[in-house]
CSV table of C-alpha atoms in Angstrom, one decimal:
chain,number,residue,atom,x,y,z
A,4,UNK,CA,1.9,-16.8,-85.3
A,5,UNK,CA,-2.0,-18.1,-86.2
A,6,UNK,CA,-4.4,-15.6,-85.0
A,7,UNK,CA,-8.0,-16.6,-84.3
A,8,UNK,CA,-10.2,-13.9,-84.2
A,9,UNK,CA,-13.3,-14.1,-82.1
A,10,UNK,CA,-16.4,-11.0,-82.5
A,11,UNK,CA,-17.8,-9.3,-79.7
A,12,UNK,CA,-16.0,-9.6,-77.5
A,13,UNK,CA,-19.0,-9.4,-75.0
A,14,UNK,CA,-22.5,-8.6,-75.6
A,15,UNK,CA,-25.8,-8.2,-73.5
A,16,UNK,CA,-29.5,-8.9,-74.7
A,17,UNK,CA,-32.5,-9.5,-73.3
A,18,UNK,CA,-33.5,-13.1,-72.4
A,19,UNK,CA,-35.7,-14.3,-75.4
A,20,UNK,CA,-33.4,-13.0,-78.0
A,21,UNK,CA,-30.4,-14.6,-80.7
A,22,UNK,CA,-26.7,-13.3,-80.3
A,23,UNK,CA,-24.6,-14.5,-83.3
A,24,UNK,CA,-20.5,-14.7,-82.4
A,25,UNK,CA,-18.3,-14.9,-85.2
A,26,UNK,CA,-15.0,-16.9,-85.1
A,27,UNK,CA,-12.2,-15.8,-87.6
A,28,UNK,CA,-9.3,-17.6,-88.4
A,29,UNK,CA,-7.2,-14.6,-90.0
A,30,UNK,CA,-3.9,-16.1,-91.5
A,31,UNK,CA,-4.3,-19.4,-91.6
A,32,UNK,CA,-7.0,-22.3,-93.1
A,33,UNK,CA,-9.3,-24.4,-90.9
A,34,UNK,CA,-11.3,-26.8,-92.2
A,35,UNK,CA,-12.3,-27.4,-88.3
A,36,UNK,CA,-13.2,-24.8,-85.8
A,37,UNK,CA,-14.4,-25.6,-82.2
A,38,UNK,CA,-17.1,-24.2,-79.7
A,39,UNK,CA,-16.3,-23.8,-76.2
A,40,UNK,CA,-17.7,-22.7,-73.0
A,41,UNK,CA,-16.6,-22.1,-70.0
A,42,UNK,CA,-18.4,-20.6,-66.6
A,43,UNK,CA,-17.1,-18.9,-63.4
A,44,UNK,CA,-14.4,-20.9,-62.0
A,45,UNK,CA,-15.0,-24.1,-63.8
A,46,UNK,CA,-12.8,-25.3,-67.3
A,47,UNK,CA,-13.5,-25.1,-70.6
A,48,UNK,CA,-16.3,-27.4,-71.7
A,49,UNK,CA,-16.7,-28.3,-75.2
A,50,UNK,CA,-19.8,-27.5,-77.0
A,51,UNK,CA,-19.3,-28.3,-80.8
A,52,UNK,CA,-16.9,-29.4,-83.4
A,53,UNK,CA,-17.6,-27.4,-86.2
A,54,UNK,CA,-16.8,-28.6,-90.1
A,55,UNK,CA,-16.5,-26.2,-93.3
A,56,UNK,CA,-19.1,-27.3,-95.6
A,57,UNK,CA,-20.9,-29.7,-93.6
A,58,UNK,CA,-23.0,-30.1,-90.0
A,59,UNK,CA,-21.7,-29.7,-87.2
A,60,UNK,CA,-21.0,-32.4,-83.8
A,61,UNK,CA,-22.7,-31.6,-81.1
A,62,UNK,CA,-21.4,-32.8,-77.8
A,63,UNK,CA,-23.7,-35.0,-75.8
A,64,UNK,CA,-26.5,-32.7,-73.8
A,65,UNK,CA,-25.7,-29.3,-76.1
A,66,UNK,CA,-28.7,-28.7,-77.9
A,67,UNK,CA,-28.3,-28.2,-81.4
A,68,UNK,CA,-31.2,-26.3,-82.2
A,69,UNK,CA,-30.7,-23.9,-79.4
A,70,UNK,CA,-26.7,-23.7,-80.4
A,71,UNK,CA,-26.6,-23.0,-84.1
A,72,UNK,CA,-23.5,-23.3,-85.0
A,73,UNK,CA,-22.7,-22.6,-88.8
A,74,UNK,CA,-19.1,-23.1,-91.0
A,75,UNK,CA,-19.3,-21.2,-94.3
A,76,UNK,CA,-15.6,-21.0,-95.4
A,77,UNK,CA,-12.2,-22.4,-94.1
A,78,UNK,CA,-11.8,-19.2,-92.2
A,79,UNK,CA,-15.1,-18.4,-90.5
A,80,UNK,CA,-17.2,-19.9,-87.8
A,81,UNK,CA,-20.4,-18.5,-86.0
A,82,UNK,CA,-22.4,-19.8,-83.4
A,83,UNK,CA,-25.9,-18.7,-82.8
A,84,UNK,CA,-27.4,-18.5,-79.3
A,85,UNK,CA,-31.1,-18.9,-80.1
A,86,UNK,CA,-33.8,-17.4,-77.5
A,87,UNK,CA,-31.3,-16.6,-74.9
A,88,UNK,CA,-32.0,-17.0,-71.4
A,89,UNK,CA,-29.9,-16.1,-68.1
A,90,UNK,CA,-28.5,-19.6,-67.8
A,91,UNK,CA,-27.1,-19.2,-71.0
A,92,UNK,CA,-25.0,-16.2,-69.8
A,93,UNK,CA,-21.7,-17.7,-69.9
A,94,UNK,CA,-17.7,-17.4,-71.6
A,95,UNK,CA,-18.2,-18.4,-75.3
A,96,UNK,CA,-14.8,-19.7,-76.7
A,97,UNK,CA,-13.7,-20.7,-80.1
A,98,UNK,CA,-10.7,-22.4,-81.5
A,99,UNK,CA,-9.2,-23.5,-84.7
A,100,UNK,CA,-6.2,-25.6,-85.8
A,101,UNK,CA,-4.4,-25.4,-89.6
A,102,UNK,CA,-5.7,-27.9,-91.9
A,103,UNK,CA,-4.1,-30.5,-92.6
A,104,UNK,CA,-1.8,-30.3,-89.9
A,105,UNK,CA,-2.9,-32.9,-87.1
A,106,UNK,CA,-0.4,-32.4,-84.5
A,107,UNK,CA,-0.5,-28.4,-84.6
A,108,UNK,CA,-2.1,-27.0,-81.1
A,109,UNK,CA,-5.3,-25.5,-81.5
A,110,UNK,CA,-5.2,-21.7,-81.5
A,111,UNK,CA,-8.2,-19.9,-79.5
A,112,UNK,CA,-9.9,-16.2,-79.7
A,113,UNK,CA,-10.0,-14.3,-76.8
A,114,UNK,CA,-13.8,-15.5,-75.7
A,115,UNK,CA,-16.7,-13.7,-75.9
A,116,UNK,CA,-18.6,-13.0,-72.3
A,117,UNK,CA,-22.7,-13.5,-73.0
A,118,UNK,CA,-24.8,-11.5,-70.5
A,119,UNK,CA,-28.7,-12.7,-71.0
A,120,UNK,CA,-30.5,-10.0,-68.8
B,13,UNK,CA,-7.5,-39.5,-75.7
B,14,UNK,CA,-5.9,-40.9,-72.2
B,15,UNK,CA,-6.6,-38.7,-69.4
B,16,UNK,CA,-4.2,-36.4,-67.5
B,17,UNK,CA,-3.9,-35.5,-63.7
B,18,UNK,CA,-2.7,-32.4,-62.0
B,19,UNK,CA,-2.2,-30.6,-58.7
B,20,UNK,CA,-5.1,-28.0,-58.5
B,21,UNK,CA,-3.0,-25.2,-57.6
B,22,UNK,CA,0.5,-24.3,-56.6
B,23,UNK,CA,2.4,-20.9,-55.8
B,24,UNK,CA,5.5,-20.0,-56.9
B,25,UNK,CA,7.8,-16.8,-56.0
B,26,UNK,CA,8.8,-14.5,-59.1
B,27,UNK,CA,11.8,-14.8,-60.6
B,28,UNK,CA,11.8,-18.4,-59.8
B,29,UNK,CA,11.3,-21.8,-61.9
B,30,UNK,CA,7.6,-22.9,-61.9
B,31,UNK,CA,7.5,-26.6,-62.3
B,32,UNK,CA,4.1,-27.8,-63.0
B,33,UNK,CA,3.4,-31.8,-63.3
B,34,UNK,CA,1.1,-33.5,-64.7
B,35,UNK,CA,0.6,-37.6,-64.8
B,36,UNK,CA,-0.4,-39.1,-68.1
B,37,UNK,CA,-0.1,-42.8,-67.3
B,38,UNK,CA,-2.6,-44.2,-69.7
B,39,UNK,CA,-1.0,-42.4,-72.8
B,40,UNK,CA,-0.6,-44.0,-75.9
B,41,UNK,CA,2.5,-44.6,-78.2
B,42,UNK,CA,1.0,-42.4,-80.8
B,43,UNK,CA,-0.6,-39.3,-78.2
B,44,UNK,CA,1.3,-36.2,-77.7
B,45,UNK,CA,1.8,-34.1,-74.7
B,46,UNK,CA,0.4,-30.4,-75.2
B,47,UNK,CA,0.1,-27.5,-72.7
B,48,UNK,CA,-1.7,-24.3,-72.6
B,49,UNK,CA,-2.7,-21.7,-70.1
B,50,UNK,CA,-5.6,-19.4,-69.9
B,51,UNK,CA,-5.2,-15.7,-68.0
B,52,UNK,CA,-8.2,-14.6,-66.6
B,53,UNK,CA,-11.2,-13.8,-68.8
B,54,UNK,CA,-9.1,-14.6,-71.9
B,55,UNK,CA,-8.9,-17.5,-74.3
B,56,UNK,CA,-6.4,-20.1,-73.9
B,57,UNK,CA,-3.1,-19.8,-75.1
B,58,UNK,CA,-0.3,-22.7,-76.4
B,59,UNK,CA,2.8,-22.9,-74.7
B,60,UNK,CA,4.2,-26.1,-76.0
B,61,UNK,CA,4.2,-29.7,-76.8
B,62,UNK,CA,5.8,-33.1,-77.6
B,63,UNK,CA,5.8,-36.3,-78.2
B,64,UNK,CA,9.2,-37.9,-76.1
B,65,UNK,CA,11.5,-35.6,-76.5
B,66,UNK,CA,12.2,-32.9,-74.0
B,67,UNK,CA,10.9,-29.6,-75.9
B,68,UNK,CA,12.2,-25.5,-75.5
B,69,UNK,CA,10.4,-22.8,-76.6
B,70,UNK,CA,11.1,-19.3,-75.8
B,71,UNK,CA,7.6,-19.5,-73.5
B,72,UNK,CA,8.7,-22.8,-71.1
B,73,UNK,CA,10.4,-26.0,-71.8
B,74,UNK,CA,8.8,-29.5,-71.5
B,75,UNK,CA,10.2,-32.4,-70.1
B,76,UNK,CA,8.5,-35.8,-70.6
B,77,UNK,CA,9.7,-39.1,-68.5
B,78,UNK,CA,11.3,-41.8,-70.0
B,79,UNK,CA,8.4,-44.1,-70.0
B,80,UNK,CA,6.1,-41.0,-71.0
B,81,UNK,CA,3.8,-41.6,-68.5
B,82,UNK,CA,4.3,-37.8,-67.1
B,83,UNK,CA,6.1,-34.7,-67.8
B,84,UNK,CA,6.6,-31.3,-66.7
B,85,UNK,CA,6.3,-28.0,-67.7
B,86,UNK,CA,8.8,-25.7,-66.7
B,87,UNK,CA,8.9,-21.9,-66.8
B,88,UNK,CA,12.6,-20.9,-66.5
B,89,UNK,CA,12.1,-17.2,-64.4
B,90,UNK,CA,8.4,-17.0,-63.2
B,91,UNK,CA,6.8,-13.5,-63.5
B,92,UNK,CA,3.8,-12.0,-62.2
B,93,UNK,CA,2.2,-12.2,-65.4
B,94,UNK,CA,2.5,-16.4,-66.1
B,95,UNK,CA,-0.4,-16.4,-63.2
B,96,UNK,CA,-3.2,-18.6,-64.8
B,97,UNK,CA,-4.8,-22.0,-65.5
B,98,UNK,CA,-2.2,-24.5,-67.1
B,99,UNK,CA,-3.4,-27.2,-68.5
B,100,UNK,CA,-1.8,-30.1,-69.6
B,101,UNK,CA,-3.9,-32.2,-72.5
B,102,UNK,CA,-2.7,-35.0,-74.3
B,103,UNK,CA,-3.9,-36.5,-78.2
B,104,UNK,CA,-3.8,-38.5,-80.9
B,105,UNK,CA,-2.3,-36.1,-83.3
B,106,UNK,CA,-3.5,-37.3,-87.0
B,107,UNK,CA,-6.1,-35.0,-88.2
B,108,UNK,CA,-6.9,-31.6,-87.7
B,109,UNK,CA,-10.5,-32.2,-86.5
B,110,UNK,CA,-10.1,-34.4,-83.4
B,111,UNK,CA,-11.1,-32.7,-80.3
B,112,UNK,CA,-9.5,-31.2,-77.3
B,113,UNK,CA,-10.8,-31.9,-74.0
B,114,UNK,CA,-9.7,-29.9,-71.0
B,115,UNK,CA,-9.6,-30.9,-67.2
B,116,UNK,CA,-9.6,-29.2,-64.2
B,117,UNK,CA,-6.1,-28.2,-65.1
B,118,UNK,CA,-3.6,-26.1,-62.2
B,119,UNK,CA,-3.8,-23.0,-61.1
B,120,UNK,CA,-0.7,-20.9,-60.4
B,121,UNK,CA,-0.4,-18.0,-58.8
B,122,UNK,CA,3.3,-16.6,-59.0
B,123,UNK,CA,4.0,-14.4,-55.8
B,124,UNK,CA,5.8,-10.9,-55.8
């Protein structure tokens, strides 16, 4: 089955610092990948849709500058925390569906837990 | 994409069906019924979906209403290990780049 591949797994850093989380979709094409994040108790809230080759769509009151979210090739997605803070500690989540197949369910990695200290 | 309702929680013993509803009256003719779960501190996980048919999968099986205006997602033999978030989403299914919004979704806990 598709695999999506999401790296770390968790990380800690120190509050004024950028944590980059890579998004892998390993044997399959996706031309669309998206950023999700979830905290204690509460659902998954998306951040970003994120396009190969072009900018990504930020969802209203995600900052884009602070979010950097970046789509080089049909299998690889990274988001960018810039200048983390506590509140930004939170489950990061990323998904990805085939290309070009519009009613295939979205396959998701396994999350990466942020810890800003 | 039309919005979805479901219980918050339920319980349901091992080894017994877990039936898990979800109302979808505003759904489209063209919107598809899709369910996934999420186990604590993982990523979510497909189970199933469909359009009107009922749907089997060696996971669960998915039974939408006549009027598709709310289906159910069944787990045959419920065990200790399907305890988690399910939640039931529907969409326009054309392109790969729409997006998927999740609700509150149902938690359940499947007892020993």
């Amino acid at each position: 089955g598709a695999v999506v591949s999401q790296h770390p797994s968790w990380v800690i850093c120190k509050s004024g610092t950028s944590v980059k989380i890579e998004c892998r979709s390993l044997d399959f094409q996706a031309t669309t990948m998206f950023w999700y994040r979830q905290f204690p108790k509460q659902s998954l809230m998306l951040m970003a849709t994120s396009n190969e080759g072009s900018k990504a769509t930020y969802e209203q009151g995600v900052e884009k500058d602070k979010f950097l979210i970046n789509h080089a090739s049909l299998t690889l997605s990274t988001l960018t925390v810039t200048s983390a803070h506590p509140e930004d500690s939170s489950f990061y989540i990323c998904s990805a569906r085939h290309f070009g197949q519009g009613n295939s369910p979205l396959h998701f990695g396994n999350g990466t837990r942020l810890t800003v200290t | 994409d039309a919005k979805t309702t479901q219980p918050p929680s339920m319980d349901c013993a091992e080894g017994r069906a877990a039936n898990l509803p979800c109302n979808h009256s505003t759904i489209s003719g063209n919107e598809y019924v899709y369910w996934y779960r999420q186990i604590h501190s993982q990523g979510p996980q497909y189970i199933i979906h469909g359009l009107k048919n009922n749907e089997t999968n060696e996971m669960a099986s998915l039974i939408i209403t006549e009027d598709r205006k709310s289906s159910t997602l069944i787990l045959p033999h419920a065990t200790l290990r399907d305890t988690a978030v399910y939640y039931c989403i529907v969409r326009v299914a054309e392109t790969s780049y729409d997006k998927v919004i999740f609700g509150p979704g149902t938690s359940l806990s499947v007892i020993p």
